[in-house]
Amino acid sequence: MSNSILEGESAGFRQAQSPAQAQSPASTTAVMSMQQALNLALDEVLAENPRTLVFGEDCGRLGGVFRITDGLQAKHGEQRVFDTPLAESGILGMSVGLAMAGFHPIPEVQFDGFAYPAINQIVCQIARMNYRSRGTLPMPITLRVPSFGGIRAPEHHGESLEALFAHVPGLKVVSPSNPHEAYHLLKYAATRPDPVIFLEPKSRYWQKGEVDAARHDADGGSPTGAKVMRAGRHVTLVAWGAMVARCLQVAGLAAEDGIDVEVLDLRWLKPIDAEALAASVRKTRRAVVVHEAPLTSGLGAEVAQLITQACFDTLKAPVERVTGFDVPYPSGDLEDEYIPNIDRILFGIQRVLEYKRG
Amino acid sequence: MDTLPPPASGESAAPPTPAQLRELYALMVAVRHLDTSAIAWQRQGLIPGYAPELGQEAAQVGSGYAVDTTRDFVFPTYREMGVARTMGVDMVAYMSTHKATWHGGLYDPLESRLAPIQAVVAGSVLHAVGWAHGQTLDAKDGVALTYFGDGASSQGDVHEAMNFAAVMKAPVVFFVQNNGWAISVPTERQVAGGSVAARAAGYGMPALQIDGDDVVAVLEATRRAFEHARSGNGPVLIEAMTYRRGPHSTADDPGRYRSLQEERDGAGIDPLERFRQRLLADGTADEAVFATALAAAKAEAEQIRTGLTALGSRPGTEMFDLVFQETTPALQAQAASWREESEHV
């Protein structure tokens, strides 16, 4: 089995032959890629709320470098969907003023690494304006960031920013793992009155999956909660973004060895659904958290602490972390060595299963 | 320097009336008195810190007087007390930021049309561009007025803001108070080329470099700039040349970077005294007018002092309640443990 993040469809989603073939007129379910699901969500958000605006570098005529905004300018007009000059601080600073004027900006930063030039506007302005203004100037800004690695992109095009943003008071952070989640989480985020950093796993943009537009969670779960993507009894894999599909692959392989793995898609990285973490690990009594971001001070540490706090008495082993390394994100040739792969996740599972109390 | 085309309507060209001139004087006196009072209050321990604007009264009152608070919006730094006062902002609520009551001040930004006090140098210049573009999208005629200084002109956000505004023809007036000093660094070591206004040409934006110590010149320039921006012609840059006669803040010691002689030479004539002489010379006002203005300013400062003294700390719950519109379970849990551990509830 290949370890490439681009290959290997997740076990949880059926592969469609083509969108047209998969669409059924009697059903609200369609099979589409995450790129299509995000595009559909933005299209609907623009139609439903006349105060929403979609903008950023190349978001208008081109439809974005990942085509997430494809066709939206033609449909909703150049005032609602537009290109900005090439300056990220400008895009986010302008978003603050638009929000103050009563709009709901949905800006795009073209790639994760280019959120850094806008960090003052995101951290010192967007995150604090509601607080600074005592709630009179809310910041309903949904910042879309094509995120994480796995596409052999140039430097600064494969960063994992979730821990950085989750650490900032005043921001909320979410990352979808598949087309269905992408559609619903973006539609939800784009109706919130608070700033949401929406981290899109760019390596999953082109994988297809079923999107049920009518219903987000079949079990009636909260749109702000985590979601069990595969139930299991022996160990919980905690992941988000592109790592969810990889963990589902791992779960399938582990099942062949009789290991029953539960996969929990955290979805919201701030606020983290601590109750869902506790519920899962109370049952499995073992947990491995998987993320692409570097190990030290990554969100895996936060997840491990939340689990330990809630499940200390029943944990069979310390929570394991399988993550990227404390190195600058490497060139494409080495990214498969960096991103947690199937073997490393399986080793993590093995460590928690074989742990013996000293 | 003046590259702003003459106004189409001539509406903004009308000189201020004698009554307006006297009002401008009264505002400058009120601002001067509150400013010097605030320094005293800091020394007395009523407020922990303050950023004086001594010498910038003409620049702030003159520009703030051009604002139409029914449709415009103003984006201040931390040194725009004179603008706030001129716009009619509740000054106890404004000064509360200097009492360390609440970062952005306690005034309502939407009602007062003044954005929260901004401590990041050049932090809100881009916000003005976004707000102004919102006016274009809503087909409204409000203008965003954004203040910054010669030091802030070094920030990249100022470049991004001017470029965005010019590309989008956003109705923004960029108002630079070039007060000669960015804390300890003089303009000649801050502004390459020597003029912020000169940079406007690169953005295809008209600019005015004006005597920022002449309140009438400031008012007239700002009115012209507003009319230009309001008529859909895009942004304007005004560089008001003035002088920071006091320290950067009550924690600063200008003696470490400029001599008293340099200060006197650089500051020139006090803008308030200059305006007084002018009003006397043309008969617009007399000593009785000045005395009335001073008495009113003193009474007002005393009222503000009383208000500030009475102002208690905000309840600690607000730390948690005002982070989000929709709070989070983690924040609620932290608020609960804070209450339990600090209030022994």
XYZ file of C-alpha atoms in Angstrom:
703
model
C 0.000 0.000 0.000
C 1.287 3.417 -0.937
C 1.885 5.974 1.724
C 1.143 8.904 -0.545
C -1.484 11.149 0.930
C -2.958 11.685 -2.528
C -3.726 8.028 -3.057
C -5.839 5.628 -1.111
C -9.456 6.612 -0.787
C -10.689 6.613 2.750
C -12.585 3.534 3.789
C -15.465 5.634 4.999
C -16.436 7.079 1.632
C -17.481 5.420 -1.553
C -15.667 6.279 -4.732
C -17.972 7.578 -7.441
C -17.488 6.959 -11.146
C -18.644 10.462 -12.020
C -20.745 13.139 -10.325
C -23.490 12.874 -12.952
C -23.811 9.128 -12.539
C -23.893 9.349 -8.785
C -26.512 12.050 -8.534
C -29.984 10.867 -7.798
C -32.907 13.257 -8.277
C -34.844 11.723 -5.405
C -32.032 12.228 -2.928
C -30.173 15.173 -1.432
C -26.998 13.118 -1.604
C -24.440 13.626 -4.335
C -20.911 12.443 -4.843
C -18.404 15.201 -5.361
C -14.882 16.274 -4.556
C -14.049 18.498 -1.605
C -13.249 21.251 -4.107
C -16.773 20.921 -5.502
C -18.299 20.714 -2.031
C -16.545 23.890 -0.885
C -17.542 25.645 -4.090
C -21.160 24.581 -3.586
C -21.125 25.746 0.031
C -19.763 29.181 -0.944
C -22.292 29.447 -3.749
C -25.133 28.775 -1.322
C -23.744 31.056 1.372
C -23.471 33.910 -1.147
C -27.047 33.263 -2.273
C -28.451 32.969 1.240
C -26.731 35.943 2.897
C -26.393 39.128 0.825
C -23.827 40.490 3.319
C -21.273 37.767 2.556
C -18.279 38.631 0.389
C -15.695 36.255 -1.099
C -12.310 37.728 -1.965
C -8.582 37.232 -2.024
C -5.771 36.738 -4.494
C -7.060 35.334 -7.815
C -10.433 34.449 -6.265
C -12.454 36.309 -8.877
C -11.956 35.691 -12.565
C -9.596 32.748 -12.108
C -11.735 31.097 -9.438
C -8.794 30.657 -7.081
C -5.623 28.655 -7.662
C -7.481 25.595 -6.343
C -10.709 26.608 -8.150
C -12.631 26.712 -4.880
C -14.286 29.968 -5.977
C -14.714 28.827 -9.584
C -17.682 30.464 -11.295
C -18.753 32.436 -8.234
C -17.855 35.855 -9.614
C -19.786 35.208 -12.823
C -22.811 34.113 -10.811
C -22.761 36.567 -7.893
C -21.086 39.578 -9.459
C -17.828 41.449 -9.113
C -18.957 43.256 -5.977
C -19.573 40.051 -4.025
C -16.639 38.000 -5.334
C -13.472 39.886 -6.153
C -9.719 39.895 -6.571
C -7.591 41.928 -4.197
C -4.059 43.204 -4.630
C -1.447 40.646 -3.631
C -1.003 41.446 0.060
C -2.270 39.198 2.825
C -2.199 41.790 5.589
C -4.239 44.016 3.303
C -6.788 41.266 2.705
C -7.261 40.556 6.404
C -7.056 44.194 7.508
C -9.666 45.090 4.937
C -11.818 42.249 6.256
C -11.843 43.930 9.677
C -13.206 47.159 8.203
C -15.800 45.306 6.135
C -16.950 43.409 9.219
C -17.214 46.724 11.085
C -19.425 47.925 8.227
C -21.747 44.952 8.730
C -20.467 42.532 6.105
C -19.523 38.873 6.561
C -16.168 38.597 4.771
C -15.023 35.163 3.589
C -11.442 35.951 2.571
C -8.966 33.423 1.239
C -5.261 33.276 1.968
C -3.916 31.448 -1.047
C -1.632 29.100 0.887
C -1.085 28.379 4.590
C 2.433 29.826 4.698
C 1.135 33.169 3.490
C -1.060 33.633 6.516
C 2.136 34.735 8.275
C 2.347 38.124 6.516
C -1.180 38.770 7.850
C -0.504 37.600 11.378
C -0.852 41.030 13.008
C -4.244 41.564 11.394
C -5.405 38.061 12.346
C -4.016 37.886 15.881
C -3.964 41.509 17.063
C -7.008 42.781 15.182
C -9.539 40.146 14.061
C -9.168 38.001 17.171
C -9.451 40.940 19.581
C -11.885 43.388 18.009
C -14.998 41.895 19.615
C -13.258 42.026 22.997
C -11.670 45.444 22.508
C -14.999 46.912 21.419
C -16.924 45.189 24.224
C -18.969 43.186 21.748
C -20.092 46.154 19.665
C -17.870 45.253 16.705
C -18.143 41.491 16.168
C -15.840 39.969 13.583
C -17.884 37.475 11.551
C -14.924 36.618 9.332
C -14.491 33.153 7.840
C -10.857 32.874 6.771
C -10.291 30.036 4.314
C -6.750 28.693 4.281
C -5.685 25.859 1.929
C -3.621 23.948 4.464
C -1.231 21.142 5.344
C 1.126 19.188 3.117
C 1.030 16.306 0.729
C 0.999 17.888 -2.719
C 4.756 18.315 -3.303
C 4.351 22.068 -3.349
C 7.128 24.674 -3.046
C 8.337 26.008 0.286
C 5.699 27.751 2.456
C 2.886 25.898 0.667
C 2.525 23.033 3.153
C 2.237 24.454 6.652
C 0.051 23.301 9.543
C -1.071 26.378 11.454
C -3.763 24.944 13.702
C -1.864 25.077 16.998
C -0.747 28.631 16.335
C -4.281 29.848 15.676
C -5.873 27.680 18.362
C -3.558 29.361 20.877
C -4.923 32.813 20.066
C -7.830 33.954 22.253
C -10.721 35.083 20.088
C -10.233 32.712 17.171
C -12.054 29.490 16.376
C -10.405 26.854 14.206
C -11.942 24.068 12.156
C -10.728 21.619 9.521
C -12.896 19.340 7.378
C -11.761 15.823 6.532
C -13.959 14.969 3.531
C -16.383 16.580 1.057
C -19.435 16.133 3.298
C -17.690 17.774 6.250
C -16.280 20.492 4.001
C -19.725 21.430 2.727
C -21.415 21.482 6.113
C -18.607 22.945 8.196
C -18.057 25.802 5.744
C -21.764 26.568 5.626
C -21.852 26.515 9.424
C -18.673 28.591 9.865
C -19.887 31.186 7.384
C -22.990 31.865 9.471
C -21.179 32.361 12.790
C -20.750 35.796 14.373
C -17.151 35.043 15.420
C -13.941 34.686 13.397
C -13.317 31.142 12.187
C -10.054 29.942 10.656
C -11.132 27.312 8.136
C -8.205 25.013 7.331
C -8.831 23.121 4.103
C -6.682 19.986 3.640
C -5.449 20.705 0.128
C -4.280 17.121 -0.411
C -7.940 16.050 -0.115
C -9.403 18.652 -2.499
C -9.786 16.166 -5.357
C -10.951 13.033 -3.531
C -14.634 12.374 -3.965
C -17.172 11.400 -1.383
C -20.864 11.503 -0.697
C -22.312 14.824 0.389
C -25.719 14.762 2.005
C -26.675 18.420 1.787
C -29.783 17.960 3.913
C -28.191 16.487 6.985
C -24.771 17.054 8.545
C -24.653 14.354 11.204
C -26.892 11.328 10.877
C -26.734 10.776 14.625
C -27.867 14.319 15.365
C -24.423 15.387 16.581
C -23.543 19.030 17.168
C -21.947 20.906 14.264
C -19.350 22.126 16.759
C -18.519 18.643 18.002
C -16.121 15.890 17.016
C -17.402 12.943 15.023
C -16.739 9.220 15.265
C -15.871 8.200 11.704
C -15.362 4.555 12.546
C -16.341 2.904 15.791
C -13.866 0.606 17.504
C -13.114 -0.939 20.875
C -9.331 -1.204 21.295
C -7.806 2.181 20.608
C -8.917 5.672 19.530
C -7.110 7.453 16.711
C -7.691 11.200 17.028
C -7.135 13.197 13.843
C -8.351 16.085 11.682
C -8.040 17.273 8.119
C -6.171 14.938 5.770
C -5.040 12.670 8.599
C -8.594 11.378 9.118
C -8.593 9.527 5.802
C -5.168 8.119 6.594
C -6.313 6.946 10.017
C -9.316 5.258 8.412
C -6.894 3.405 6.116
C -4.864 2.403 9.135
C -7.999 1.213 10.924
C -8.831 -0.998 7.957
C -5.362 -2.537 8.011
C -5.357 -2.981 11.780
C -8.695 -4.764 11.580
C -6.988 -7.476 9.545
C -4.870 -8.137 12.639
C -7.910 -8.112 14.876
C -7.317 -4.639 16.254
C -10.532 -2.689 16.441
C -9.640 0.964 15.929
C -11.981 3.885 16.562
C -11.319 6.974 14.449
C -12.427 10.296 15.903
C -12.475 13.276 13.543
C -11.944 16.207 15.868
C -13.257 18.671 13.241
C -13.072 21.710 15.566
C -9.551 22.398 16.812
C -10.868 25.279 18.847
C -12.989 24.733 20.716
C -12.001 21.084 21.026
C -14.867 18.716 21.825
C -13.407 17.428 25.085
C -16.533 15.412 25.874
C -16.296 13.432 22.657
C -12.619 12.718 23.342
C -13.454 11.518 26.834
C -16.380 9.406 25.667
C -14.294 7.638 23.059
C -11.263 6.976 25.222
C -13.328 5.909 28.233
C -14.476 3.129 25.963
C -11.192 2.227 24.217
C -8.864 3.162 27.129
C -6.081 3.927 24.653
C -5.462 6.870 22.361
C -3.083 7.927 19.608
C -3.326 11.469 18.268
C -2.126 12.020 14.712
C -1.264 15.344 13.109
C 0.912 16.717 10.337
C 2.144 19.669 12.372
C 5.437 19.475 14.298
C 5.398 17.553 17.578
C 6.492 20.112 20.145
C 3.652 22.259 21.455
C 1.416 20.845 18.744
C -2.286 20.259 19.329
C -1.478 16.621 20.100
C -0.248 17.812 23.479
C -3.544 19.566 24.153
C -5.504 16.498 23.079
C -3.337 14.241 25.260
C -3.924 16.471 28.266
C -7.689 16.603 27.732
C -7.778 12.811 27.494
C -5.541 12.356 30.511
C -7.610 14.767 32.553
C -10.834 12.948 31.781
C -9.603 9.343 31.591
C -6.534 9.100 33.866
C -8.005 6.364 36.017
C -8.883 4.076 33.148
C -6.136 4.774 30.609
C -4.140 1.652 29.781
C -1.201 3.596 28.342
C 0.076 7.146 27.987
C -1.490 8.929 25.026
C 0.796 8.542 22.012
C 1.483 11.251 19.450
C 2.298 10.472 15.820
C 3.113 13.769 14.164
C 5.364 15.723 11.885
C 8.822 16.485 13.232
C 10.288 19.661 14.727
C 11.785 20.597 11.375
C 10.839 23.121 8.709
C 8.348 21.466 6.380
C 10.568 19.563 3.917
C 10.720 19.594 0.140
C 8.362 17.321 -1.748
C 10.904 14.512 -2.033
C 10.952 14.166 1.742
C 7.378 14.975 2.659
C 6.332 11.334 2.820
C 9.066 10.927 5.439
C 7.622 13.841 7.379
C 3.860 13.374 7.269
C 2.689 10.572 9.572
C 2.418 7.517 7.353
C 0.604 4.246 7.806
C 3.583 2.471 9.343
C 4.251 5.193 11.887
C 0.605 5.286 12.916
C 0.573 1.486 13.230
C 3.694 1.688 15.425
C 1.912 4.243 17.569
C -1.022 1.869 17.965
C 1.383 -0.942 18.816
C 3.029 1.156 21.534
C -0.230 1.878 23.331
C -1.405 -1.717 22.957
C 1.832 -3.222 24.270
C 2.436 -0.685 27.041
C 3.174 -2.286 30.402
C 2.956 -0.338 33.606
C 6.419 -0.133 35.188
C 2.294 70.552 -1.743
C -1.239 70.313 -3.095
C -2.180 67.871 -5.850
C -5.862 67.713 -4.944
C -8.028 68.951 -7.826
C -10.213 71.953 -6.983
C -13.615 70.959 -5.594
C -16.371 70.534 -8.164
C -19.170 72.005 -6.094
C -17.300 74.599 -4.101
C -19.264 73.478 -1.049
C -16.126 72.620 0.886
C -14.396 75.843 -0.102
C -16.545 78.065 2.119
C -14.410 79.457 4.955
C -15.529 78.792 8.531
C -17.921 81.352 9.964
C -16.904 83.533 12.956
C -19.060 81.352 15.226
C -17.290 78.244 13.912
C -13.907 79.887 14.458
C -14.809 80.582 18.070
C -16.038 77.008 18.442
C -12.743 75.724 17.033
C -10.892 77.839 19.576
C -13.042 76.574 22.444
C -12.399 72.993 21.316
C -8.651 73.563 21.160
C -8.671 75.031 24.662
C -10.763 72.141 25.962
C -8.380 69.639 24.394
C -5.279 71.488 25.637
C -6.653 71.638 29.150
C -7.720 68.007 29.236
C -4.373 66.950 27.777
C -2.320 68.777 30.396
C -4.749 67.665 33.116
C -4.286 64.052 32.078
C -0.536 64.321 32.608
C -1.191 65.705 36.072
C -3.620 62.871 36.769
C -0.951 60.380 35.791
C 1.545 62.029 38.164
C -1.113 61.979 40.895
C -1.778 58.284 40.345
C -5.322 58.589 39.014
C -4.341 57.049 35.664
C -1.339 54.775 34.992
C -0.325 56.302 31.667
C -1.214 58.750 28.950
C 0.007 59.719 25.458
C -0.032 63.522 25.330
C -0.817 65.401 22.144
C 0.499 68.788 23.257
C 1.032 70.909 20.160
C -1.199 68.810 17.911
C -4.470 70.496 18.893
C -4.856 72.323 15.589
C -4.247 69.167 13.543
C -6.693 67.119 15.601
C -9.458 69.663 16.165
C -9.289 70.969 12.597
C -9.551 67.522 11.013
C -12.057 66.117 13.504
C -14.293 69.149 12.884
C -14.688 68.105 9.230
C -16.205 64.738 10.178
C -19.913 64.189 9.616
C -20.788 61.752 12.381
C -24.076 60.860 10.681
C -22.214 59.075 7.882
C -18.404 59.089 8.297
C -16.223 56.816 10.441
C -12.918 57.636 12.110
C -10.025 55.280 12.880
C -7.768 56.690 15.606
C -4.417 55.670 17.061
C -3.749 56.037 20.792
C -3.057 59.787 20.484
C -6.305 61.170 19.057
C -7.931 62.543 22.187
C -8.443 65.877 20.405
C -10.274 64.184 17.545
C -12.487 62.252 19.949
C -13.369 65.405 21.879
C -14.124 67.309 18.672
C -16.408 64.506 17.482
C -18.346 64.682 20.745
C -17.290 61.309 22.136
C -18.055 60.724 25.836
C -14.669 61.714 27.276
C -14.890 59.727 30.497
C -15.544 56.662 28.355
C -12.677 57.672 26.066
C -10.172 58.403 28.840
C -11.051 55.105 30.539
C -8.524 53.422 28.250
C -5.798 55.500 29.926
C -7.166 54.513 33.321
C -6.561 50.904 32.216
C -10.282 50.161 32.541
C -10.712 48.613 29.099
C -8.258 48.493 26.182
C -10.429 49.996 23.472
C -12.120 52.508 25.770
C -15.660 52.278 27.110
C -17.307 54.401 24.409
C -19.572 52.782 21.824
C -17.650 52.857 18.515
C -20.774 52.496 16.381
C -22.684 55.316 18.061
C -19.716 57.652 18.319
C -18.371 56.750 14.848
C -14.912 56.357 16.368
C -13.231 52.942 16.128
C -11.716 51.573 19.340
C -8.383 53.052 20.413
C -5.623 51.274 18.495
C -2.259 50.563 20.092
C -0.649 48.807 17.108
C 1.133 51.491 15.104
C -0.674 51.608 11.707
C -2.908 48.762 12.919
C -6.208 50.313 11.876
C -5.266 52.023 8.612
C -6.361 48.961 6.622
C -9.600 48.788 8.609
C -10.471 52.212 7.243
C -9.987 50.922 3.705
C -12.284 47.952 4.351
C -14.937 50.124 5.969
C -14.719 52.607 3.088
C -15.016 49.849 0.492
C -18.146 48.750 2.368
C -19.581 52.213 1.693
C -18.966 51.691 -2.013
C -20.616 48.247 -1.916
C -23.604 49.665 -0.038
C -23.811 52.704 -2.350
C -23.487 55.008 0.673
C -21.524 58.249 0.810
C -19.625 57.920 4.090
C -15.891 58.585 4.203
C -13.339 56.812 6.392
C -10.824 59.095 8.093
C -7.747 57.275 9.351
C -5.053 58.800 11.505
C -1.420 57.778 11.745
C 1.955 59.363 12.251
C 5.316 59.777 10.569
C 6.587 56.724 12.418
C 3.626 54.618 11.280
C 4.325 55.601 7.696
C 7.239 53.143 7.845
C 4.840 50.236 8.400
C 4.019 47.932 5.510
C 0.311 48.075 6.344
C 0.289 51.767 5.396
C 1.610 50.916 1.955
C -0.899 48.080 1.577
C -3.720 50.342 2.713
C -2.865 53.138 0.287
C -2.446 50.723 -2.591
C -5.696 48.883 -1.831
C -7.600 52.154 -1.407
C -6.250 53.595 -4.645
C -6.886 50.382 -6.633
C -10.440 50.155 -5.297
C -11.049 53.929 -5.319
C -12.177 53.609 -1.710
C -13.401 56.806 -0.009
C -10.577 57.133 2.530
C -8.814 60.201 3.865
C -5.365 59.229 5.150
C -4.480 61.854 7.740
C -0.807 61.840 8.730
C 0.212 63.925 11.696
C 3.894 64.368 11.054
C 4.893 65.466 14.557
C 8.604 65.111 13.974
C 9.174 62.238 16.349
C 8.461 58.519 16.606
C 9.256 58.239 20.305
C 12.984 59.073 20.061
C 13.583 58.824 16.312
C 13.265 62.050 14.310
C 11.500 62.210 10.942
C 14.739 62.478 8.982
C 15.715 59.015 10.231
C 12.212 57.685 9.631
C 10.814 58.993 6.361
C 13.002 58.464 3.310
C 12.595 61.342 0.909
C 11.417 63.544 3.765
C 7.715 63.602 2.931
C 4.903 61.120 3.434
C 2.675 63.216 1.176
C 5.113 62.795 -1.716
C 4.483 59.057 -1.652
C 0.855 59.564 -2.682
C 1.936 60.239 -6.268
C 3.126 56.653 -6.524
C -0.406 55.469 -5.792
C -1.955 57.925 -8.216
C -3.566 59.559 -5.204
C -3.849 63.319 -4.619
C -2.119 64.681 -1.545
C -1.854 67.810 0.521
C 1.023 68.756 2.751
C -0.254 71.415 5.082
C 0.653 73.493 8.108
C -0.780 71.236 10.765
C -0.533 73.964 13.400
C -3.014 76.186 11.544
C -6.433 74.933 12.575
C -8.251 76.711 9.763
C -5.872 75.358 7.132
C -6.347 71.872 8.560
C -10.127 72.178 8.548
C -10.242 73.481 4.995
C -7.862 70.817 3.698
C -9.787 68.039 5.412
C -13.104 69.330 4.074
C -11.685 69.366 0.557
C -10.351 65.849 0.983
C -13.718 64.637 2.284
C -15.552 66.169 -0.642
C -13.149 64.553 -3.094
C -13.488 61.107 -1.503
C -17.252 61.437 -1.006
C -17.755 62.239 -4.664
C -16.385 58.874 -5.710
C -12.921 60.060 -6.682
C -11.018 57.723 -4.380
C -8.656 58.340 -1.490
C -6.700 61.442 -0.481
C -3.590 61.795 1.681
C -3.110 64.759 3.994
C 0.215 65.279 5.738
C -0.227 67.789 8.538
C 3.159 69.120 9.632
C 3.173 69.638 13.386
C 5.360 68.985 16.401
C 5.051 66.710 19.387
C 5.846 69.268 22.046
C 5.590 66.795 24.896
C 6.935 63.317 25.564
C 5.766 60.267 23.598
C 3.973 59.140 26.719
C 4.034 59.786 30.439
C 6.723 57.064 30.646
C 8.996 58.824 28.151
C 11.961 61.154 28.823
C 12.633 63.363 25.776
C 15.760 64.705 27.518
C 17.508 61.529 26.409
C 17.103 62.321 22.696
C 16.524 66.067 22.243
C 17.656 69.201 24.015
C 15.294 71.889 25.248
C 16.741 74.229 22.645
C 16.033 71.731 19.866
C 12.541 71.317 21.252
C 11.905 75.067 21.228
C 13.319 75.468 17.710
C 11.377 72.536 16.320
C 8.105 73.333 18.006
C 7.823 76.921 16.838
C 4.872 78.990 17.956
C 2.215 77.263 20.043
C -0.741 76.597 17.694
C -3.237 77.628 20.357
C -1.495 80.956 20.964
C -1.175 81.431 17.214
C -4.915 80.973 16.721
C -5.657 83.296 19.646
C -3.575 86.060 18.083
C -5.341 85.581 14.772
C -8.808 85.759 16.309
C -7.801 88.871 18.245
C -6.268 90.517 15.187
C -9.303 90.033 12.950
C -11.755 90.837 15.720
C -13.457 87.426 15.711
C -12.930 87.026 19.420
C -11.801 88.999 22.429
C -10.381 88.290 25.865
C -13.868 87.636 27.231
C -14.359 84.865 24.655
C -11.012 83.347 25.603
C -11.785 83.553 29.316
C -15.146 81.859 28.802
C -13.501 79.082 26.785
C -10.874 78.508 29.478
C -13.442 78.442 32.266
C -15.523 75.926 30.317
C -12.424 73.800 29.644
C -11.500 73.778 33.327
C -15.020 72.826 34.371
C -15.104 70.099 31.755
C -11.764 68.620 32.823
C -12.961 68.638 36.412
C -16.119 66.783 35.394
C -14.061 64.216 33.509
C -11.778 63.796 36.505
C -14.800 63.217 38.725
C -16.160 60.697 36.248
C -12.851 58.863 36.004
C -12.419 58.801 39.766
C -15.858 57.267 40.152
C -15.163 54.724 37.424
C -14.668 51.323 38.990
C -12.962 48.305 37.488
C -15.005 46.238 35.078
C -16.256 42.971 36.544
C -13.812 40.134 35.906
C -16.542 38.122 34.213
C -16.205 40.477 31.247
C -12.756 38.982 30.549
C -14.562 35.825 29.576
C -17.891 37.137 28.326
C -16.535 39.506 25.685
C -14.075 37.210 23.887
C -16.671 35.755 21.533
C -20.235 36.414 20.505
C -20.762 32.674 21.018
C -18.749 31.467 23.974
C -17.063 28.063 24.179
C -17.267 25.301 26.784
C -13.569 25.753 27.604
C -14.043 29.453 28.228
C -17.097 28.806 30.383
C -15.117 26.271 32.405
C -12.267 28.743 32.899
C -14.727 31.448 33.955
C -16.283 29.056 36.447
C -12.963 28.076 37.984
C -11.875 31.726 38.091
C -15.067 32.610 39.976
C -14.636 29.707 42.344
C -10.982 30.344 43.096
C -10.910 34.140 43.150
C -14.302 34.912 44.624
C -14.588 31.711 46.684
C -18.102 31.237 45.369
